[in-house]
CSV table of C-alpha atoms in Angstrom, one decimal:
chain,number,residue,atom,x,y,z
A,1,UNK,CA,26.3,-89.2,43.3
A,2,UNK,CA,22.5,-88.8,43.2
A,3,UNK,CA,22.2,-87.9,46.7
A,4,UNK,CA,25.0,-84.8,46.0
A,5,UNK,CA,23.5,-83.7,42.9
A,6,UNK,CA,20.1,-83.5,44.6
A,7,UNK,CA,22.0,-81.6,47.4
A,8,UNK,CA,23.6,-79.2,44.8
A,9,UNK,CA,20.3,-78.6,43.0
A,10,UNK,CA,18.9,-77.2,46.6
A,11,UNK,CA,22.0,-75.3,47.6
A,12,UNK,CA,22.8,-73.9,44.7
A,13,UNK,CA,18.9,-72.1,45.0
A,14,UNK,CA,19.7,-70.8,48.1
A,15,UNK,CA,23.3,-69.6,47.2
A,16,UNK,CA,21.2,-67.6,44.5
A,17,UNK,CA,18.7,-66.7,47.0
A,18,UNK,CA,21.5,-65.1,49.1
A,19,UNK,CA,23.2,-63.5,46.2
A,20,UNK,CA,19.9,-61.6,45.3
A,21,UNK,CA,19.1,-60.5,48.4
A,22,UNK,CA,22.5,-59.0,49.6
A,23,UNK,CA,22.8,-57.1,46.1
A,24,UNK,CA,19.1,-55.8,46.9
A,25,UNK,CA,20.5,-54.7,50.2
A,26,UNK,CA,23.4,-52.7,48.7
A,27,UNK,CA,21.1,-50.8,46.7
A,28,UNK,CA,19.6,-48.3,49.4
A,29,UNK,CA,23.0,-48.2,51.7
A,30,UNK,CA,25.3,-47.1,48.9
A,31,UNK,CA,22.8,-44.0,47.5
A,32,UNK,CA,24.3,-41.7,44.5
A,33,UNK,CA,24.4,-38.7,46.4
A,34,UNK,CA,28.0,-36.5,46.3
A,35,UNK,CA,29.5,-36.6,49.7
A,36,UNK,CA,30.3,-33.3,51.6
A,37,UNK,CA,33.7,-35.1,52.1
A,38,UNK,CA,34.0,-35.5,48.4
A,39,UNK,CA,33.7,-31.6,47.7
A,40,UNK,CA,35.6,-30.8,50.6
A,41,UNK,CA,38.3,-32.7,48.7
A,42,UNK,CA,37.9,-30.9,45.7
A,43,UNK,CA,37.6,-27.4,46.9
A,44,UNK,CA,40.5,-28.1,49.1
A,45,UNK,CA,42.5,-29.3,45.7
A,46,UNK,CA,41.5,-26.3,44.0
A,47,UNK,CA,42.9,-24.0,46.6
A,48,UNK,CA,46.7,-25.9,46.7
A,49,UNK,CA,46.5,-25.7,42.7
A,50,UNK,CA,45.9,-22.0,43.2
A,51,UNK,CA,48.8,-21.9,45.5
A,52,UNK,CA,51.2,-23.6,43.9
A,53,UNK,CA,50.1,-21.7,40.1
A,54,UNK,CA,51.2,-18.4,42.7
A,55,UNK,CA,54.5,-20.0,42.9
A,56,UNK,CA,54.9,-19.9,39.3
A,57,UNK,CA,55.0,-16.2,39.7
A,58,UNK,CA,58.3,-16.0,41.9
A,59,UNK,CA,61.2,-15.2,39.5
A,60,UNK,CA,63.8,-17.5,41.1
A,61,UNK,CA,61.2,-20.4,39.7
A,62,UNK,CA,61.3,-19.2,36.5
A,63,UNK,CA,64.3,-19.0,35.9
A,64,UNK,CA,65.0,-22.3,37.1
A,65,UNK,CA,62.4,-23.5,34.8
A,66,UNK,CA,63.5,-21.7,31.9
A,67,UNK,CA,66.9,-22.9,32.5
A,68,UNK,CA,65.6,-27.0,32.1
A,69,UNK,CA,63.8,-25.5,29.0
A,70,UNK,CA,60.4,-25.9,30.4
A,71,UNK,CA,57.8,-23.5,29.2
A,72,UNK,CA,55.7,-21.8,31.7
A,73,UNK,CA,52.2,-22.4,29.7
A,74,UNK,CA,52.9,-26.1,29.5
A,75,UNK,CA,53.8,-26.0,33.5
A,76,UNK,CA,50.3,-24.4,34.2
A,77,UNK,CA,48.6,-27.1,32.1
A,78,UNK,CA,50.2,-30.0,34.0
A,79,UNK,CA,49.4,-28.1,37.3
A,80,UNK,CA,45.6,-28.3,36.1
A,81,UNK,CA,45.7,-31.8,36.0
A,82,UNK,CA,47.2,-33.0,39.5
A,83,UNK,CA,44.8,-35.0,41.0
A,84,UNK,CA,44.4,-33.7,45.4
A,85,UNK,CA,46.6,-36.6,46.3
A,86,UNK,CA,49.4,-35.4,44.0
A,87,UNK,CA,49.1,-31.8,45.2
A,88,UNK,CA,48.8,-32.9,48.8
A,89,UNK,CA,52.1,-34.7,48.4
A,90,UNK,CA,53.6,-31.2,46.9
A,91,UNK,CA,52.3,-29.9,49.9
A,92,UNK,CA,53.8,-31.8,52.5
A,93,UNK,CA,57.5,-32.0,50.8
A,94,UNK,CA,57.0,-28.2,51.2
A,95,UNK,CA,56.0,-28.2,54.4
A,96,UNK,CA,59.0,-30.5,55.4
A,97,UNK,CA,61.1,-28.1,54.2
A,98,UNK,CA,63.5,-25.9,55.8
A,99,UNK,CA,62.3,-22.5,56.4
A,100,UNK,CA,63.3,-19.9,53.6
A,101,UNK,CA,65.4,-22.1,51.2
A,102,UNK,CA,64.8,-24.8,49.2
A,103,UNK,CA,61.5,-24.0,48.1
A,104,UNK,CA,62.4,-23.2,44.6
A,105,UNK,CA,64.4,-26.6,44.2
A,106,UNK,CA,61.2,-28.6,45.7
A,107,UNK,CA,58.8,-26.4,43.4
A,108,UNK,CA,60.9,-27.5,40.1
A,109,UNK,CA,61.8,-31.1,41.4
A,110,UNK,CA,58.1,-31.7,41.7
A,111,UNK,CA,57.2,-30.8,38.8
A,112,UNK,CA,60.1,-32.6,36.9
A,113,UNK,CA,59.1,-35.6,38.2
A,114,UNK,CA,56.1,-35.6,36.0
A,115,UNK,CA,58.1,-34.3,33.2
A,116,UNK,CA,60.1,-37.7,33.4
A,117,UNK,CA,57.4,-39.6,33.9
A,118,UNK,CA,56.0,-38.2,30.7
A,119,UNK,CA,59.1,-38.6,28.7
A,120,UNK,CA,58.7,-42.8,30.0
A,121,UNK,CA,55.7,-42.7,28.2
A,122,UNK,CA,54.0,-43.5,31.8
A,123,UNK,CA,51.4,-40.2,31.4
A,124,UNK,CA,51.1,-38.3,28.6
A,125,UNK,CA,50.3,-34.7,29.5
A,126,UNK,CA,53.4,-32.6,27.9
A,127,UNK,CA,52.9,-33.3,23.6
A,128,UNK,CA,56.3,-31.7,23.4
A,129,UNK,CA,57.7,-34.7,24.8
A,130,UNK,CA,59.0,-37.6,22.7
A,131,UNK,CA,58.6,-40.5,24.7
A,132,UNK,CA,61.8,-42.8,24.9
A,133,UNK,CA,60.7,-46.2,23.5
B,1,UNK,CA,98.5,-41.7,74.4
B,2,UNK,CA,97.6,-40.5,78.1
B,3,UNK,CA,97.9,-37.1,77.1
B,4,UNK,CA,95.6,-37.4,73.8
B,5,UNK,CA,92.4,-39.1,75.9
B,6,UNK,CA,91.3,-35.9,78.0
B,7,UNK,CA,91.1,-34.1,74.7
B,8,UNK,CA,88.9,-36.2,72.5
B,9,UNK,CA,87.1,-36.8,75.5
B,10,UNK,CA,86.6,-33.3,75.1
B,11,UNK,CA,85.5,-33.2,71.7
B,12,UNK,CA,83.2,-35.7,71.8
B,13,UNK,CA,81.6,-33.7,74.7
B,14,UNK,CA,81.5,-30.9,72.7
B,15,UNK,CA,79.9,-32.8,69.6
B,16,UNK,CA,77.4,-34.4,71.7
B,17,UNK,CA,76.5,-31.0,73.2
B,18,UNK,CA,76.2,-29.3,69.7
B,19,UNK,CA,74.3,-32.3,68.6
B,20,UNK,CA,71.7,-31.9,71.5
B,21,UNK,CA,71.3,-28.4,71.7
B,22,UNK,CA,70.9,-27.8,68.0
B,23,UNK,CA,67.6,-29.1,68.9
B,24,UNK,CA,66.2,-26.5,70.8
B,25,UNK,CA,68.7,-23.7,68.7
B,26,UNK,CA,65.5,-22.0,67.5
B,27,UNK,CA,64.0,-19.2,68.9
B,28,UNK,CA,60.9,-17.8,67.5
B,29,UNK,CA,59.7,-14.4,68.3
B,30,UNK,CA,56.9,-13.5,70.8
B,31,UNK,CA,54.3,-12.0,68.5
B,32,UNK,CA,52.6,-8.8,69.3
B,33,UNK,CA,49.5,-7.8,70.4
B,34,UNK,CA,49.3,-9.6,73.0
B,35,UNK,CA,49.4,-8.1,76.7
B,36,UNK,CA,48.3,-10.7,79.2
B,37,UNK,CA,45.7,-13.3,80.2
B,38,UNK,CA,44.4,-16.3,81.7
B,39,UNK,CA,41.6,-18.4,81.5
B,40,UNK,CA,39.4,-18.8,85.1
B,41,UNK,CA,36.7,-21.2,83.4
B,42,UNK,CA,39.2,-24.4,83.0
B,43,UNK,CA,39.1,-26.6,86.5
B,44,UNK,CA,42.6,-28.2,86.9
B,45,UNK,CA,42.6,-32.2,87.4
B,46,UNK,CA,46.2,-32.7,88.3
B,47,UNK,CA,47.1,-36.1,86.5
B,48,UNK,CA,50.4,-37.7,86.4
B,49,UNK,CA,50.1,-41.0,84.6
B,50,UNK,CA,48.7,-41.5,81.3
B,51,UNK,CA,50.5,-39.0,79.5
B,52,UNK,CA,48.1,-36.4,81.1
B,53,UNK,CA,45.8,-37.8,78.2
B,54,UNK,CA,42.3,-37.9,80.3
B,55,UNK,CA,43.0,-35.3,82.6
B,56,UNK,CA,43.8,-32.7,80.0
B,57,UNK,CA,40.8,-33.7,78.0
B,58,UNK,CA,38.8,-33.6,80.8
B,59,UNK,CA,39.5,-30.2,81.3
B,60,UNK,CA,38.7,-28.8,78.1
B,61,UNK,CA,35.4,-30.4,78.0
B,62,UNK,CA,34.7,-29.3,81.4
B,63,UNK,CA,35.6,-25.6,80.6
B,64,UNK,CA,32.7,-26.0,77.6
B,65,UNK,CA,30.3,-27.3,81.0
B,66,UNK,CA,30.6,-31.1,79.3
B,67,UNK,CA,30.4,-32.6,82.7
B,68,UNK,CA,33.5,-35.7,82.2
B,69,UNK,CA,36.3,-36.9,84.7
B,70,UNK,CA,39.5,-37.7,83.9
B,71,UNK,CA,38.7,-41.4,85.6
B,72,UNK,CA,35.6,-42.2,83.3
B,73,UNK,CA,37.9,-40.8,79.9
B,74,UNK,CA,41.0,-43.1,80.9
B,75,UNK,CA,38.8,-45.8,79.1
B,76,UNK,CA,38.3,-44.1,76.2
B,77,UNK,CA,41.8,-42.7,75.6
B,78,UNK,CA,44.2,-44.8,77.2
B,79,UNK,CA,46.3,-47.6,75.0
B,80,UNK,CA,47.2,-49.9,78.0
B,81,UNK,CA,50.1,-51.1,75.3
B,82,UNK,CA,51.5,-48.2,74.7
B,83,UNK,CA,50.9,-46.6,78.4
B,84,UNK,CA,49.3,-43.8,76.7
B,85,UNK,CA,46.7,-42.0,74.9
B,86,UNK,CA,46.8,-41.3,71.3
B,87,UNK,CA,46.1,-37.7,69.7
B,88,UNK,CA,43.6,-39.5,67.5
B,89,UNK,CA,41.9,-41.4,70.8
B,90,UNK,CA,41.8,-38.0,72.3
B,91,UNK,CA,40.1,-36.0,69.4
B,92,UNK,CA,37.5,-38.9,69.4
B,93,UNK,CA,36.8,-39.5,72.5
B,94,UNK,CA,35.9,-34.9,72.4
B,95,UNK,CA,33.4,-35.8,69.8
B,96,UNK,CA,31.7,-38.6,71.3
B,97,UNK,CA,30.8,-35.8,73.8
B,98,UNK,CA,29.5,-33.7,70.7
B,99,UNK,CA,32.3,-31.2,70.5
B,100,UNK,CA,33.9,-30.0,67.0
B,101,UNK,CA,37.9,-30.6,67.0
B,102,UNK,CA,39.8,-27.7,65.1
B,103,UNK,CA,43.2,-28.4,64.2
B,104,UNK,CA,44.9,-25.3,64.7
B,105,UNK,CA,47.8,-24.0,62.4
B,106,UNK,CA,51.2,-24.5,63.7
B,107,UNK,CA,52.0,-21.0,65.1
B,108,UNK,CA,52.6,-19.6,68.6
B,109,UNK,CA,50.5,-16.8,67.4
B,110,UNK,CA,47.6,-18.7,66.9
B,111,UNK,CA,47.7,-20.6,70.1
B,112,UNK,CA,47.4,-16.8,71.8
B,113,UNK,CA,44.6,-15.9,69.3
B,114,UNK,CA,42.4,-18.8,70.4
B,115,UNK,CA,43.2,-18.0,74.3
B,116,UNK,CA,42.6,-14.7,73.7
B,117,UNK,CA,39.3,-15.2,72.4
B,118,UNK,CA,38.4,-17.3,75.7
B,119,UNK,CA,39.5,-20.8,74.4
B,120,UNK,CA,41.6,-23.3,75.9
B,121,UNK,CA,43.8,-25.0,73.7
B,122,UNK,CA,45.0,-28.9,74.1
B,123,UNK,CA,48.7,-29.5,72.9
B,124,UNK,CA,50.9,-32.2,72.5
B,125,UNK,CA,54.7,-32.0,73.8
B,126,UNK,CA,57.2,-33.9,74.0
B,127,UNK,CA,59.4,-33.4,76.9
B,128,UNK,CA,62.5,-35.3,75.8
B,129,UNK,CA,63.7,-36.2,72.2
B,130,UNK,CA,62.4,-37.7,69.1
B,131,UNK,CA,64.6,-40.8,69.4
B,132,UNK,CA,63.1,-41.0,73.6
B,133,UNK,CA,60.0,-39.5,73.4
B,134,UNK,CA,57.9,-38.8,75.9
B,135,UNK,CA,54.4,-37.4,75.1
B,136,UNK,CA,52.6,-35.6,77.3
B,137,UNK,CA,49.6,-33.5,76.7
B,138,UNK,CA,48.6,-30.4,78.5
B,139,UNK,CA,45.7,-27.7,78.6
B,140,UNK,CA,47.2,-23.8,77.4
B,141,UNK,CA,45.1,-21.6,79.6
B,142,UNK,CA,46.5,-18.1,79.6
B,143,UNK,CA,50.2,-16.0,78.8
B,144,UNK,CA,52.2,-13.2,79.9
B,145,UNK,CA,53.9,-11.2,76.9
B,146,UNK,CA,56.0,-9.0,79.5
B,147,UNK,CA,57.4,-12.2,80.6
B,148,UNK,CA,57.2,-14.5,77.4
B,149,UNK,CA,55.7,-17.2,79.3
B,150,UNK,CA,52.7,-19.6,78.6
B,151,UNK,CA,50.4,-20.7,81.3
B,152,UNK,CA,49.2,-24.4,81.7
B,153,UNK,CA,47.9,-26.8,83.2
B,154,UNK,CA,50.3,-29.7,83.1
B,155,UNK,CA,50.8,-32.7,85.2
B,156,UNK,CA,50.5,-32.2,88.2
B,157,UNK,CA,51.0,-28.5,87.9
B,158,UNK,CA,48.4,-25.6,88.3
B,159,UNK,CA,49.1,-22.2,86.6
B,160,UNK,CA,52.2,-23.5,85.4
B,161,UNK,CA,54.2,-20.7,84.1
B,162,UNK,CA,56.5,-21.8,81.1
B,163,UNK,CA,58.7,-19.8,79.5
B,164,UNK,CA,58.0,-19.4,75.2
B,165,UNK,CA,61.6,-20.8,75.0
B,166,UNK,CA,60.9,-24.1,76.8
B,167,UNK,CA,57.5,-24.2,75.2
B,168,UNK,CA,58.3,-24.0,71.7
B,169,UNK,CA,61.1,-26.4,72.2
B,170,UNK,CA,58.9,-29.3,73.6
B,171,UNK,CA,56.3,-28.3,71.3
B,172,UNK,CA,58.1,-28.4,68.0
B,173,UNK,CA,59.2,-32.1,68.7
B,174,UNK,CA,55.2,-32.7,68.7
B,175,UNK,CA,55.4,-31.3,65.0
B,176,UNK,CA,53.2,-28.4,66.9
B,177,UNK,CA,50.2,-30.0,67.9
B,178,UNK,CA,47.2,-27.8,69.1
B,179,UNK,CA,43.4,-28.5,69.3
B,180,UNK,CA,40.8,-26.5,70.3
B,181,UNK,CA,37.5,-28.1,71.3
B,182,UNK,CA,34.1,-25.8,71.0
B,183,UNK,CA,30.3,-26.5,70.9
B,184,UNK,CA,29.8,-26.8,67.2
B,185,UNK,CA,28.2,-23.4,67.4
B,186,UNK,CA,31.0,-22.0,68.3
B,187,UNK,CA,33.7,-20.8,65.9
B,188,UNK,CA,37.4,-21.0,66.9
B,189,UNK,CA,39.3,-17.9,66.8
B,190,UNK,CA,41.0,-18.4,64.1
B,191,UNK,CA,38.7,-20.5,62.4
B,192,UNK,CA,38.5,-20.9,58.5
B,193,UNK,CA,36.1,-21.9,56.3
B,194,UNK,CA,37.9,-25.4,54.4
B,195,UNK,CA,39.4,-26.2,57.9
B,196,UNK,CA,36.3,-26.1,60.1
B,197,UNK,CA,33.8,-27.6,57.5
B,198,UNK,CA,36.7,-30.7,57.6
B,199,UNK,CA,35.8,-30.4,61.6
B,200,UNK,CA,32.2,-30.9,61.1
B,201,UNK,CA,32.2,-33.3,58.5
B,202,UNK,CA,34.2,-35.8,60.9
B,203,UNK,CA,31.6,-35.0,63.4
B,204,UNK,CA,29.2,-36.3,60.6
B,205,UNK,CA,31.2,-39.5,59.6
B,206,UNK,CA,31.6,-40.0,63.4
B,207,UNK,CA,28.0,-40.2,63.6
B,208,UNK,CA,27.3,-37.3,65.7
B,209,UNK,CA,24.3,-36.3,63.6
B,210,UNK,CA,23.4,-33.5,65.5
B,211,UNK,CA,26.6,-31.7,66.4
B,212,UNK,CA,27.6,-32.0,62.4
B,213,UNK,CA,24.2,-30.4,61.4
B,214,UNK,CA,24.9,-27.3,64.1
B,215,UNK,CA,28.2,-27.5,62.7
B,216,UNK,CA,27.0,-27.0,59.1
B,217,UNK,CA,24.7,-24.2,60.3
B,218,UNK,CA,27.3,-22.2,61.6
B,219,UNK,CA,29.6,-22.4,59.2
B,220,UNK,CA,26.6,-21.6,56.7
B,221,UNK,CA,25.8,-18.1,58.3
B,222,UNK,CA,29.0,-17.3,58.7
B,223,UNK,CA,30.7,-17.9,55.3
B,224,UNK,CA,27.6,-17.4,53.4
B,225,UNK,CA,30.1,-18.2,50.4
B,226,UNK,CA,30.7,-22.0,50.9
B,227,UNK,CA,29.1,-24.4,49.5
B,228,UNK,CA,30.1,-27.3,51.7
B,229,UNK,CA,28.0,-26.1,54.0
B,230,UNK,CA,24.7,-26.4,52.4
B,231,UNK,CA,25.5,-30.0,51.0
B,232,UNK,CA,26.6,-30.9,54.2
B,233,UNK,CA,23.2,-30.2,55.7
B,234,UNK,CA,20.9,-31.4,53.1
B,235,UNK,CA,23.6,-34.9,53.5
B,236,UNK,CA,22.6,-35.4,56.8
B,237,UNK,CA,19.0,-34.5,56.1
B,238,UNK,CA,18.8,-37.8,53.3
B,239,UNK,CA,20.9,-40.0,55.4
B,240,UNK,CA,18.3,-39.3,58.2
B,241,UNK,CA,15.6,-39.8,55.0
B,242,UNK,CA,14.2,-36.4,55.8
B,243,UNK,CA,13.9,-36.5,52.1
B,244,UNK,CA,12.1,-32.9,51.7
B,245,UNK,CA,13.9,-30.9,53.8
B,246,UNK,CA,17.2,-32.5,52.1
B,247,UNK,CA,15.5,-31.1,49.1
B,248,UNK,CA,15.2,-27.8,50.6
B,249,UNK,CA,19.3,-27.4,51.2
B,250,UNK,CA,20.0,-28.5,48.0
B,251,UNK,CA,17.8,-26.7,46.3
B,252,UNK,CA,19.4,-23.3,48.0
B,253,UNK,CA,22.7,-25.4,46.9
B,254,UNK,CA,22.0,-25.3,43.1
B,255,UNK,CA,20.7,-21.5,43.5
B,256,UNK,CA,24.0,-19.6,45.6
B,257,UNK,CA,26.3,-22.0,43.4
B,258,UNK,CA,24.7,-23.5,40.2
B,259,UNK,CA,28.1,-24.4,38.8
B,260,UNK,CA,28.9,-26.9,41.5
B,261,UNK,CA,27.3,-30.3,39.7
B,262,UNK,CA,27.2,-31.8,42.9
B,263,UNK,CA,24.3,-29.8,44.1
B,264,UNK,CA,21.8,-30.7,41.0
B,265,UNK,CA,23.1,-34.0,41.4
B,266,UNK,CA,21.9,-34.8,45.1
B,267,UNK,CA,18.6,-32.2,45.0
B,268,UNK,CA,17.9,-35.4,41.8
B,269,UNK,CA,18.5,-37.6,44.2
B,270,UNK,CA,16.3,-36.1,46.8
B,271,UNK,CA,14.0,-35.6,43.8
B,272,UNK,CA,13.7,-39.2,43.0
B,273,UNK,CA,13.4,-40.5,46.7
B,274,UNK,CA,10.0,-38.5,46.4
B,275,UNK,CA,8.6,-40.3,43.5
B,276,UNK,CA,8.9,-36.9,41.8
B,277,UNK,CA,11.1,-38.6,38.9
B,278,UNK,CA,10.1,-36.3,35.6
B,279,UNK,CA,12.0,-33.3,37.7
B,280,UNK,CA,14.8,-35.3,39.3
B,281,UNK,CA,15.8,-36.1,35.2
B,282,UNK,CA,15.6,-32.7,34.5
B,283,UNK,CA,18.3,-32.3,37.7
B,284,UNK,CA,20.0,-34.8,36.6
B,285,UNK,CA,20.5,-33.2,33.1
B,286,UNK,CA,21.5,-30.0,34.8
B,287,UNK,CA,24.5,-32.3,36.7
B,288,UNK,CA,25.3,-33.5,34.0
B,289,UNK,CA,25.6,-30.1,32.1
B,290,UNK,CA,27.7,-28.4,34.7
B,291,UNK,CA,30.3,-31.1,34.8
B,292,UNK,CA,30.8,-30.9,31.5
B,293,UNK,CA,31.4,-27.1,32.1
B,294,UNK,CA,34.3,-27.5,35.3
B,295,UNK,CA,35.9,-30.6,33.4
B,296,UNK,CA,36.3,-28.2,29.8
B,297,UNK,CA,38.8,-25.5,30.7
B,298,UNK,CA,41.4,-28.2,31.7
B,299,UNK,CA,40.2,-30.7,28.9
B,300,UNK,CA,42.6,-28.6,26.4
């Protein structure tokens, strides 16, 4: 029992020897500086959000839209606050699309999904909806 | 009974047929403006195992006088268990040998464009069906409008002369995959700006430090408008700890775009790596300021 705790006394320096250097090390390797990747991502994001806000424009939208009773201002809002992943989803469910039709059921679909999502209480970005609970 | 067999026989002929050739059912258009050409600068390896992975790759390096064989590139592409090479192995193994990959949009138009304009372009096919694929990759080297066909080099072929039809067919089961593969100071055709900064920055994460930094330069001078670009070179400059001229770029960053936070941000960092910590705060501050600005109008 002495022998171990003597032991532990020892190891348990070097265990915090270990610990201090490899945070030190982190230090330099992971600098603060804003990756070109990072705004690549973002200006890329920016550009979809533009893209799909266009779509807004197309009548056939609208109407479907209007038709669900969503308003058009509260549609632009939630399209300001899709993070790149979410728009690069949109993107590729349009891309998989067949040519010419279906975009305006993909467009609304989309954007539904985060009007459901809302009304389960599991984001809150529409205040007109009540959540269910 | 006897007399019912020949006909479903029939039918399910007929299904299978329909089934088959709905495949290949679309037909798109030869673009205009385009008369004839083909490229002299590509040597042919003619190739027929590996997928024509190395060979193809081989010759686009060789027709940017990057001296490779297909023999010394079967290492570097070839998946012995998958008796292939992957598109990903492929667009690596051109940057290990310093060249910037563009990914070029899925059009037949494009394709020509980038020939026209003297470039070779690598595509992916596959020659049977999704369900029985078989990948092959080959090297687009000219066309022929009068006669909608595509030249290659494919397999074993030299000048192979493919009709549009054929192409597109094999090509569109490859979800239309086309690479061209330049000396980073060297813009693709139908190059733009988001799209070919991507390009260089995998050249940067692929540690090809000095490719990525032509890279950046090129894209700088020619869309004087992004700011990727800039922060891209002044990134390579402090990775490389060349801490004053990563200054230098960012600096230029936070003067052509002072609303992008990211530029005050890094030319602090730079800043502070100098011991010059009073005006990397005051950077800092300005970061700080001009997120606060982007992140307001979608706050509310």
């Amino acid at each position: 029992m002495q022998a171990i705790r003597s032991y532990t006394q020892s190891v348990s320096a070097i265990m915090a020897l270990v610990m201090i250097l490899s945070s030190m090390w982190a230090i330099p390797a992971s600098a603060n500086i804003v990756g070109t990747g990072e705004l690549l991502t973002e200006q890329r994001a920016d550009i979809d959000r533009e893209a799909l806000m266009s779509m807004l424009e197309r009548e056939d939208v609208k109407g479907a839209l209007a038709s669900m009773g969503v308003g058009e201002q509260e549609v632009r809002e939630r399209i300001q606050s899709l993070t790149p992943s979410e728009l690069a989803d949109f993107k590729q469910q349009l891309a998989e699309a067949p040519t010419g039709e279906g975009v305006v059921g993909i467009i609304v679909l989309f954007l539904l999904v985060f009007i459901i999502t809302d009304m389960l209480c599991a984001t809150d970005i529409f205040p007109f909806i009540n959540c269910i609970r | 009974m006897h007399t019912f067999r020949p006909h479903s026989a029939r039918l399910l002929l007929v299904a299978l047929l329909g089934v088959i050739l709905s495949g290949c059912a679309s037909q798109p258009r030869w673009p205009d403006a385009y008369e004839k050409a083909t490229l002299t600068n590509v040597p042919f390896h003619p190739q027929e195992l590996y997928q024509c992975g190395p060979a193809s790759l081989a010759m686009m390096l060789n027709a940017q006088d990057v001296q490779a064989t297909p023999d010394e590139l079967v290492s570097k592409v070839y998946l012995p268990e998958r008796k292939g090479a992957l598109q990903v192995e492929m667009v690596a193994a051109a940057r290990q040998y310093g060249m910037l990959v563009y990914p070029l949009k899925p059009e037949l138009d494009v394709v020509l464009k980038e020939v026209e304009a003297g470039h070779p372009v690598l595509v992916l096919q596959n020659l049977r069906f999704g369900w029985w694929p078989q990948w092959h990759f080959a090297v687009v080297i000219g066309y022929d409008s009068k006669k909608e066909v595509l030249i290659l080099h494919s397999g074993t072929e030299e000048n192979y002369r493919l009709p549009a039809s054929a192409f597109m067919a094999t090509w569109d089961r490859s979800e239309r995959w086309a690479r061209v593969m330049l000396p980073p100071d060297q813009l693709p055709a139908t190059a733009e700006p988001l799209e070919f900064l991507m390009a260089a920055h995998d050249l940067e994460t692929t540690q090809q430090t000095n490719a990525a930094k032509l890279a950046y330069s090129t894209a700088a001078k020619t869309w004087p408008d992004q700011p990727a670009a800039l922060l891209g070179s002044g990134n390579l400059a402090y990775q490389q700890g060349h801490w004053s001229e990563a200054e230098k770029y960012y600096r230029a960053m936070t003067e052509q775009f002072p609303d992008i936070s990211a530029g005050w941000n890094n030319l602090a960092e730079a800043l502070s790596k100098q011991g010059r910590e009073v005006e990397s705060s005051a950077m800092l501050n300005k970061a700080q300021e001009t997120k606060g600005l982007a992140k307001k109008p979608s706050a509310d």
